[in-house]
Amino acid sequence: MILLLFLFLTTPLTCLDSENNQPTYKFAIVSGVVDVANATTTLPSVESEDACVDKCETDANCILAFVSNSLTCYLFDYGSITAVSKNGTNGTGEAGTVAFKVSMKTNKTPLNANDTTKDLWKIDTSELGWIISYGTPPPLICGNFTYNRPYPDGCNPDCDVTMVQVNAIPGPLSTEYKVQDANNWNDCMYACHANLACFATYFDSTVGCRWWNIYKIWFFNRTEAQDMQGAHMAIKIPLSPISCKYTTEQLLDDKYYVSWGAFDASIKKRFQLPYNKILASVRRSFFRMRTTPKYYKFSAYVDEKFDYNYHYTGCEFATWASATQTINMQSGTAVTNEETLMCVGLVNAPNITQVAANELCHEMDGKLMTERHAGFINDGGNCPAPFSRIMLNANIYPDYGTKFLSGNKNPEGYKIWFGLEKGSSQSFKWQAPEWSITNGQTYKMCSSGIPWNTYVNETFNQEQFTWGPGEPVMADGKDCGYMHYIYNSTYPGYSLKTARCDDVADIFACGHETQAKKGIPPFQQIADEYGYGGRNFTYVKTELGYWQYQYYNDTATL
């Protein structure tokens, strides 16, 4: 390999080799600043700059190698880079050493040494650095999912699903991944794009290629490009005729996207919105992507008017509606007390501290839960108890509750973080006392620990604290509280206990207001953006089950 010291570039680069008539390549070396977001290949911790340049030399598609000051090697294929900034010009990206692959024969370098008529590029200087231009248009297909959006072809029908590359690594609540056979980032990302079941994907040379279904990854830890150490991550987003015109930042800046696509095998009909290619989405669902200083975060919602065979409608995905009803003793009919309606999500998160649970719950726009009333746990007892109780035995997708329907009845019980904290007065208070039910009504309550069809009458007339024996322990440092549940134990089957906030629990209970109270737009509004203006999504057929396990399948026609 021959290195050409690149001290000047006032005109398009021309290097002649008089010994033969075939184009040969050398590398021109400069110091500069490069935006590495669109690098084709990333190799962390190379031995030297020469080792990085050697990689580019042996790759027929590589036109530029960049070595950061931390000795991370970035290789750029033809068409993937258009500019390099000079040091000191406030260019965006990382500083380091740039190696341009250049022709020894002509000022336009061909990608194929045996064909000097196409796939050409040249390098020009500018006041701020160097401009790379291409003699023939680079092979942009849906922008090749590069950072610089919007793409010229971004609103083509074939580009209605995009992969948004982010400087991030998998964050909390993202442990249930799957593995894809891929040798490099491009193969990994395009495999996710082609896989209807894939919502997000991650690659680094140590763990290989991993991917997640939708609803299996909720947080992406934001990371500086120089700290990615060769890792890559991307999120799949179905685009509308509006969002296809967004920049990358806009796509992740508090935007909503339709995710629903369900196949109803019973009537052989697909209820699919246009532009939607994400498998395993709950029927009539949509999601939201937001950017915070710490995370890119995902939130999931459902049609607020659709009957998912719940007691009530209006709660977001993976939460359970909680409200009381007033019974008319003469007619036997029940009227929902709408002022008590809110939503509860139980999140399985083994070994999570109260501090971490509290942070995640707030990031999910909720608060750690209140014990709304006595007998708040519904663990499978058979009695006409109010629908305000928290459901432990519902196999809600994904990771809701203790998964009792899978036979997981831990004899040691479960620790569930609630919003129980010691206040300045050294007494324990609820984070959200407004969720306490104190309507003065009496309800029949039960649990799995009392005989069938026997009840306990409970009157809801004050804030509830079902402390365990000897609790609360008012010791220094025990400033938080959890609910300890043990299956088939004495009614009510649980008790509250104090703990240090850095102790760990199995689950946390995150309370939410309804979608409407949170200001989430209605499902119809999001559907309209995707070209269904004015259409009202109604069905005669009664939907079965709770969350709709009606996914795309391998045999369904798209």
XYZ file of C-alpha atoms in Angstrom:
558
model
C 0.000 0.000 0.000
C 1.290 3.469 -0.948
C 0.285 6.446 1.176
C 0.186 9.830 -0.557
C 0.567 12.798 1.813
C -2.382 15.064 1.106
C -1.133 18.583 1.790
C -3.090 20.377 -0.906
C -6.309 19.932 -2.818
C -7.012 23.197 -4.643
C -8.338 21.463 -7.765
C -9.890 18.057 -8.398
C -7.296 15.465 -7.482
C -5.261 14.152 -10.442
C -2.477 11.591 -9.910
C -0.883 9.960 -12.955
C 0.801 6.590 -13.196
C 2.949 6.463 -16.345
C 3.975 2.831 -15.948
C 0.678 1.268 -17.123
C -2.615 2.245 -18.710
C -4.883 0.785 -16.036
C -6.177 2.884 -13.170
C -4.514 2.082 -9.889
C -5.363 3.377 -6.432
C -3.446 5.188 -3.746
C -4.653 6.842 -0.555
C -4.504 10.570 0.122
C -4.202 11.297 3.832
C -5.555 14.383 5.635
C -6.653 15.368 9.105
C -10.347 16.134 9.258
C -13.757 15.791 10.862
C -16.209 13.146 9.636
C -19.865 12.469 10.470
C -19.658 8.739 11.182
C -23.413 8.103 11.398
C -23.515 6.774 7.841
C -20.380 4.626 7.994
C -20.863 1.334 6.189
C -18.554 -0.602 8.494
C -17.214 0.207 11.970
C -14.192 -1.545 13.465
C -13.433 -0.568 17.076
C -9.888 -0.436 18.433
C -7.829 -1.093 15.306
C -4.090 -1.502 15.824
C -3.125 1.488 13.718
C -4.233 3.885 11.015
C -2.535 1.683 8.430
C -4.637 -1.297 9.536
C -7.816 0.684 8.856
C -6.606 1.848 5.449
C -5.656 -1.740 4.574
C -9.284 -2.761 5.204
C -10.509 -0.120 2.755
C -7.911 -1.090 0.166
C -9.104 -4.687 0.093
C -12.802 -3.718 -0.108
C -13.812 -2.960 -3.682
C -16.776 -0.803 -2.570
C -14.827 1.294 -0.040
C -13.815 4.805 -1.124
C -12.800 6.370 2.203
C -11.358 5.200 5.506
C -11.520 7.281 8.655
C -9.646 6.607 11.895
C -10.858 8.507 14.947
C -8.484 9.701 17.623
C -9.648 6.724 19.712
C -8.515 4.353 16.903
C -12.003 3.377 15.810
C -11.999 2.594 12.085
C -14.918 3.687 9.880
C -15.209 2.550 6.262
C -17.456 4.348 3.770
C -18.754 2.696 0.634
C -19.417 4.448 -2.670
C -22.230 6.954 -2.291
C -22.318 6.937 1.503
C -20.304 10.108 2.187
C -20.305 13.520 0.524
C -18.139 15.776 2.713
C -15.186 15.911 5.087
C -14.642 19.012 7.238
C -11.327 20.616 8.014
C -10.241 20.728 11.625
C -11.256 23.962 13.299
C -14.268 24.639 11.057
C -16.883 23.429 13.564
C -17.731 20.504 11.340
C -20.177 17.911 12.664
C -18.669 14.575 13.663
C -15.445 13.125 15.011
C -11.884 14.319 14.465
C -9.194 12.024 13.185
C -7.327 10.870 10.090
C -9.038 10.592 6.699
C -7.779 8.379 3.868
C -9.312 9.068 0.440
C -9.001 6.302 -2.136
C -7.894 8.038 -5.343
C -7.017 7.025 -8.888
C -3.437 7.177 -10.110
C -4.642 7.851 -13.669
C -7.578 10.262 -13.727
C -9.232 12.964 -11.654
C -12.381 10.831 -11.498
C -11.869 7.569 -9.660
C -13.829 4.527 -10.875
C -15.226 2.009 -8.416
C -14.279 -0.781 -10.837
C -10.700 -0.507 -12.047
C -11.643 -2.216 -15.310
C -14.510 0.166 -16.149
C -13.671 3.866 -16.197
C -17.086 4.956 -17.546
C -19.339 4.511 -14.539
C -19.421 4.598 -10.737
C -16.990 7.508 -10.679
C -16.219 9.925 -7.896
C -13.970 12.919 -7.428
C -12.768 15.103 -4.592
C -12.881 18.916 -4.590
C -11.772 21.370 -1.958
C -14.039 23.928 -0.357
C -13.557 26.612 2.228
C -14.667 24.193 4.959
C -12.986 21.007 3.750
C -13.474 18.521 0.946
C -16.508 17.663 -1.192
C -16.978 14.189 -2.632
C -19.163 14.088 -5.739
C -20.231 11.172 -7.870
C -20.160 10.986 -11.658
C -23.153 8.691 -11.669
C -25.891 8.812 -9.048
C -25.110 6.602 -6.057
C -27.407 3.605 -5.688
C -29.879 5.218 -3.292
C -32.762 2.908 -2.480
C -35.037 4.490 0.131
C -32.031 6.598 1.008
C -30.125 3.477 2.018
C -31.480 4.367 5.485
C -28.779 7.002 5.935
C -29.055 9.797 8.478
C -29.565 12.656 6.003
C -33.347 12.828 5.479
C -35.689 13.442 3.785
C -34.609 11.252 0.876
C -35.335 12.034 -2.784
C -37.213 8.723 -2.989
C -38.429 8.727 0.619
C -42.123 9.023 -0.279
C -42.102 6.317 -2.933
C -44.516 3.492 -2.083
C -41.600 1.063 -1.964
C -40.052 3.167 0.809
C -43.075 3.277 3.100
C -41.182 1.481 5.867
C -37.828 2.878 6.916
C -35.024 1.985 9.302
C -33.963 4.929 11.464
C -30.359 4.533 12.564
C -29.657 5.912 16.038
C -26.629 6.307 18.257
C -28.067 4.153 21.024
C -27.834 0.799 22.736
C -30.672 -1.350 24.115
C -32.020 0.229 27.294
C -34.216 -0.956 30.177
C -37.047 -3.435 29.503
C -35.378 -4.853 26.400
C -34.071 -8.255 27.477
C -36.247 -10.500 25.302
C -34.363 -10.308 22.019
C -33.867 -12.746 19.175
C -30.706 -13.505 17.195
C -30.208 -12.951 13.462
C -27.380 -14.537 11.465
C -25.510 -11.519 10.043
C -21.823 -10.793 9.513
C -22.024 -7.002 9.501
C -24.275 -4.095 10.297
C -25.740 -3.678 6.819
C -26.765 -7.334 6.685
C -28.260 -7.033 10.176
C -30.236 -3.868 9.431
C -31.584 -5.056 6.087
C -32.545 -8.398 7.631
C -34.676 -6.492 10.161
C -36.234 -4.419 7.407
C -37.201 -7.557 5.500
C -38.482 -9.348 8.615
C -42.080 -8.341 9.363
C -41.625 -9.408 12.973
C -38.631 -7.109 13.591
C -39.185 -3.675 15.126
C -35.654 -2.769 16.275
C -32.214 -4.255 15.722
C -28.727 -3.947 17.195
C -25.304 -5.109 16.048
C -21.822 -5.183 17.449
C -18.913 -7.486 16.768
C -19.133 -9.109 20.218
C -22.785 -10.165 20.376
C -23.575 -10.165 16.657
C -27.047 -9.187 15.402
C -30.020 -9.005 17.773
C -33.582 -7.928 17.100
C -36.796 -7.245 19.009
C -40.498 -7.596 18.321
C -42.611 -4.522 18.835
C -43.613 -4.242 22.543
C -40.401 -6.058 23.525
C -38.162 -2.985 23.665
C -39.292 0.239 25.317
C -36.120 2.278 25.880
C -33.013 2.968 23.815
C -30.113 4.468 25.767
C -28.787 7.441 23.782
C -25.038 7.318 23.219
C -22.494 9.595 21.599
C -21.199 8.330 18.259
C -17.646 8.073 19.561
C -18.843 5.851 22.413
C -20.664 3.332 20.231
C -17.404 1.380 19.804
C -18.464 -0.120 16.507
C -22.056 -0.881 17.568
C -25.117 0.100 15.526
C -28.841 0.301 16.212
C -31.951 1.056 14.148
C -35.716 1.364 14.685
C -38.336 0.415 12.084
C -40.958 3.071 11.385
C -43.933 2.778 8.981
C -44.145 6.112 7.152
C -47.190 8.086 6.123
C -47.385 10.592 3.246
C -46.557 13.201 5.884
C -43.812 11.539 7.927
C -41.925 10.419 4.792
C -40.888 14.084 4.452
C -39.404 14.361 7.963
C -35.770 14.641 8.929
C -34.304 11.913 11.126
C -34.615 14.170 14.179
C -38.270 14.894 13.399
C -39.119 11.186 13.067
C -38.046 10.661 16.674
C -39.347 13.932 18.087
C -42.701 13.053 19.684
C -44.364 11.542 16.609
C -47.107 8.900 16.295
C -47.140 5.965 13.874
C -49.683 3.297 13.015
C -48.415 -0.178 13.891
C -51.574 -2.224 13.576
C -51.802 -5.061 11.102
C -53.885 -8.084 12.008
C -54.981 -11.179 10.152
C -58.286 -12.673 11.240
C -58.058 -16.345 10.351
C -61.707 -16.972 11.218
C -62.992 -14.858 8.352
C -59.882 -14.969 6.128
C -59.588 -11.221 6.003
C -56.717 -8.865 6.696
C -57.483 -5.600 8.436
C -54.367 -3.757 7.388
C -53.711 -0.064 7.162
C -51.503 1.051 4.272
C -47.787 1.505 4.908
C -47.858 -0.950 7.791
C -45.377 -3.794 7.940
C -44.761 -4.512 11.613
C -45.779 -7.966 12.719
C -47.240 -8.733 16.170
C -48.969 -5.386 16.501
C -52.160 -5.345 18.522
C -55.234 -4.666 16.420
C -56.008 -0.991 15.869
C -52.832 0.115 17.616
C -50.331 2.924 17.168
C -47.088 3.946 18.799
C -45.115 7.019 19.704
C -41.382 7.770 19.500
C -39.815 10.473 21.645
C -36.331 11.804 22.283
C -35.196 12.730 25.807
C -31.705 13.624 27.019
C -31.263 10.018 28.179
C -33.476 7.877 25.930
C -35.210 7.342 22.674
C -38.408 5.916 24.078
C -41.317 3.930 22.707
C -44.926 4.101 23.927
C -47.829 1.980 22.665
C -51.517 2.859 22.435
C -54.751 1.329 21.166
C -58.038 2.542 19.719
C -59.674 4.291 22.660
C -63.170 3.405 21.414
C -62.660 -0.206 20.406
C -63.913 -3.053 22.620
C -60.955 -5.279 23.455
C -63.238 -7.331 25.699
C -62.149 -5.262 28.691
C -64.415 -3.960 31.388
C -63.729 -0.446 30.101
C -62.038 1.199 27.123
C -59.504 4.001 26.983
C -56.372 2.437 28.543
C -53.075 2.196 26.699
C -51.346 -1.015 25.726
C -50.197 -3.379 28.520
C -52.344 -1.704 31.174
C -55.569 -2.823 32.816
C -58.530 -0.556 33.443
C -59.486 0.047 37.080
C -62.776 1.665 38.108
C -65.692 1.101 40.455
C -69.312 0.639 39.511
C -72.533 1.542 41.247
C -75.149 -1.229 41.204
C -78.831 -0.453 40.832
C -80.326 -3.016 43.220
C -83.744 -2.903 41.548
C -82.643 -3.310 37.929
C -79.407 -5.144 38.597
C -77.582 -2.899 36.133
C -74.192 -1.365 36.829
C -73.067 2.174 36.074
C -69.351 2.926 35.831
C -68.089 5.634 38.113
C -66.085 7.392 35.396
C -64.291 9.627 37.878
C -62.530 6.544 39.268
C -61.336 5.206 35.887
C -57.579 4.896 35.509
C -55.153 2.250 34.215
C -52.602 -0.032 35.870
C -49.577 -1.702 34.320
C -47.603 -4.403 36.103
C -44.121 -4.647 34.618
C -41.932 -7.695 35.169
C -38.450 -6.320 35.900
C -36.470 -8.739 38.108
C -34.016 -7.162 40.543
C -35.170 -3.614 39.918
C -34.696 -0.972 42.597
C -37.425 1.449 43.601
C -35.297 4.291 42.245
C -35.058 2.653 38.819
C -38.724 1.612 38.824
C -39.798 5.127 39.743
C -37.716 6.621 36.934
C -39.011 4.203 34.298
C -42.619 4.625 35.390
C -42.310 8.400 35.090
C -40.648 7.998 31.675
C -43.720 5.945 30.721
C -45.873 8.956 31.738
C -47.135 7.260 34.878
C -46.653 7.146 38.631
C -45.896 4.219 40.883
C -49.223 2.811 41.907
C -51.475 3.475 44.895
C -53.311 0.759 46.823
C -56.655 2.117 45.739
C -58.683 0.289 48.380
C -58.699 -2.760 50.649
C -58.504 -6.098 48.849
C -56.879 -4.424 45.839
C -55.353 -7.657 44.425
C -57.436 -9.825 42.108
C -55.551 -13.134 42.074
C -58.211 -15.447 40.714
C -60.717 -15.587 43.563
C -64.296 -16.015 42.400
C -66.510 -13.297 43.734
C -68.388 -10.286 42.355
C -65.675 -7.883 43.467
C -65.373 -4.461 41.810
C -63.472 -4.068 38.569
C -61.157 -1.638 40.315
C -58.863 -4.407 41.536
C -55.445 -4.971 40.019
C -55.248 -8.130 37.896
C -52.400 -10.528 38.714
C -53.571 -13.546 36.783
C -54.102 -11.965 33.359
C -51.713 -13.215 30.713
C -51.521 -9.803 29.085
C -48.985 -9.429 26.280
C -46.209 -8.756 27.046
C -44.794 -9.281 30.531
C -47.868 -8.123 32.428
C -48.214 -9.385 35.974
C -46.903 -12.611 37.432
C -47.945 -14.866 34.545
C -50.101 -17.138 36.695
C -51.759 -18.589 33.639
C -48.377 -20.108 32.784
C -48.376 -21.873 36.155
C -45.932 -19.453 37.733
C -47.225 -19.300 41.329
C -44.052 -18.560 43.233
C -44.443 -19.934 46.797
C -42.117 -17.225 48.069
C -44.391 -14.592 46.678
C -43.650 -11.471 44.706
C -42.334 -8.069 45.680
C -44.096 -5.325 43.742
C -42.914 -1.728 44.000
C -45.768 0.664 44.722
C -45.691 4.447 45.103
C -45.233 4.258 48.861
C -42.656 6.755 50.129
C -41.714 8.310 53.473
C -42.544 11.999 53.509
C -40.949 14.911 55.338
C -43.236 14.254 58.306
C -41.684 10.756 58.610
C -44.984 9.134 57.712
C -45.612 7.106 54.571
C -47.674 8.594 51.788
C -48.803 7.583 48.309
C -47.248 9.248 45.291
C -50.723 9.508 43.755
C -53.255 9.796 46.591
C -55.803 11.020 44.030
C -56.136 7.400 42.873
C -57.404 6.252 46.255
C -61.081 5.255 46.167
C -62.958 6.711 49.132
C -66.534 6.748 47.899
C -67.987 5.215 51.084
C -69.508 2.271 49.225
C -69.260 -1.337 50.410
C -68.118 -4.126 48.102
C -67.762 -7.889 48.448
C -64.067 -8.851 48.229
C -62.284 -12.175 48.015
C -58.926 -13.784 47.261
C -57.539 -17.189 46.347
C -56.794 -17.748 50.017
C -60.414 -17.964 51.197
C -63.016 -20.631 50.377
C -64.951 -20.502 47.147
C -67.828 -18.013 47.127
C -67.013 -16.569 50.534
C -66.463 -12.844 50.794
C -65.205 -10.019 52.955
C -67.234 -6.818 52.968
C -65.010 -3.760 52.552
C -66.151 -0.160 52.777
C -63.992 2.329 50.864
C -64.016 5.376 53.089
C -60.345 6.363 53.547
C -56.874 6.017 52.029
C -55.827 2.393 52.348
C -52.533 1.064 53.774
C -52.622 -2.721 54.261
C -49.478 -2.989 56.374
C -48.018 -6.362 57.215
C -47.332 -7.489 60.805
C -44.901 -5.121 62.553
C -45.087 -2.622 59.694
C -44.337 0.069 58.907
C -40.775 -0.228 60.188
C -39.742 3.391 60.735
C -35.983 2.798 60.555
C -33.492 5.197 58.978
C -33.006 4.423 55.301
C -36.280 2.533 54.913
C -37.944 5.248 52.894
C -39.837 3.195 50.290
C -42.477 0.502 50.336
C -43.539 -2.512 48.323
C -46.475 -4.876 48.172
C -45.630 -8.457 49.116
C -48.018 -10.909 47.481
C -48.161 -14.654 48.278
C -50.533 -16.859 46.318
C -53.224 -18.664 48.291
C -52.359 -16.870 51.519
C -54.834 -15.411 54.012
C -57.101 -12.672 52.638
C -56.302 -10.216 51.141
C -53.268 -12.198 49.950
C -50.807 -9.336 50.260
C -49.363 -6.800 52.657
C -47.294 -3.630 52.492
C -43.732 -3.579 53.782
C -41.058 -0.899 54.077
C -37.688 -1.196 52.367
C -34.655 0.742 51.338
C -35.156 2.459 47.992
C -32.085 0.640 46.624
C -33.483 -2.783 47.586
C -34.772 -4.859 44.676
C -38.180 -6.234 43.731
C -39.603 -8.478 40.998
C -42.241 -6.215 39.481
C -43.300 -2.601 39.581
C -46.877 -1.314 39.409
C -47.135 1.759 37.190
C -50.383 3.719 37.204
C -51.629 5.761 34.252
C -54.407 8.127 33.421
C -56.495 7.147 30.401
C -55.197 7.975 26.935
C -57.704 10.817 26.628
C -56.625 12.388 29.928
C -52.992 12.128 28.814
C -53.811 14.028 25.641
C -53.040 11.095 23.328
C -54.683 11.714 19.942
C -57.504 9.372 18.935
C -56.676 6.349 16.817
C -58.793 7.658 13.934
C -56.626 10.790 13.705
C -53.468 8.718 13.290
C -55.197 6.433 10.780
C -56.277 9.462 8.735
C -52.634 10.495 8.323
C -52.002 7.156 6.624
C -54.617 7.785 3.961
C -57.794 6.618 5.641
C -59.383 10.031 5.933
C -63.012 9.841 6.949
C -63.141 6.075 7.228
C -64.665 4.860 10.467
C -63.099 1.639 11.736
C -66.021 -0.378 13.036
C -66.626 -4.108 13.096
C -69.746 -6.173 13.600
C -67.814 -9.239 14.684
C -67.156 -9.416 18.429
C -63.470 -9.541 19.228
C -62.361 -12.448 21.402
C -59.733 -12.386 24.102
C -58.087 -9.480 25.827
C -55.137 -8.045 23.931
C -55.645 -9.201 20.385
C -53.194 -12.006 19.698
C -54.025 -11.621 16.018
C -50.677 -11.223 14.322
C -49.405 -11.321 10.821
C -48.442 -14.869 9.951
C -46.037 -16.445 7.503
C -48.776 -17.579 5.127
C -50.788 -14.382 5.017
C -50.703 -12.373 1.803
C -49.489 -8.843 2.317
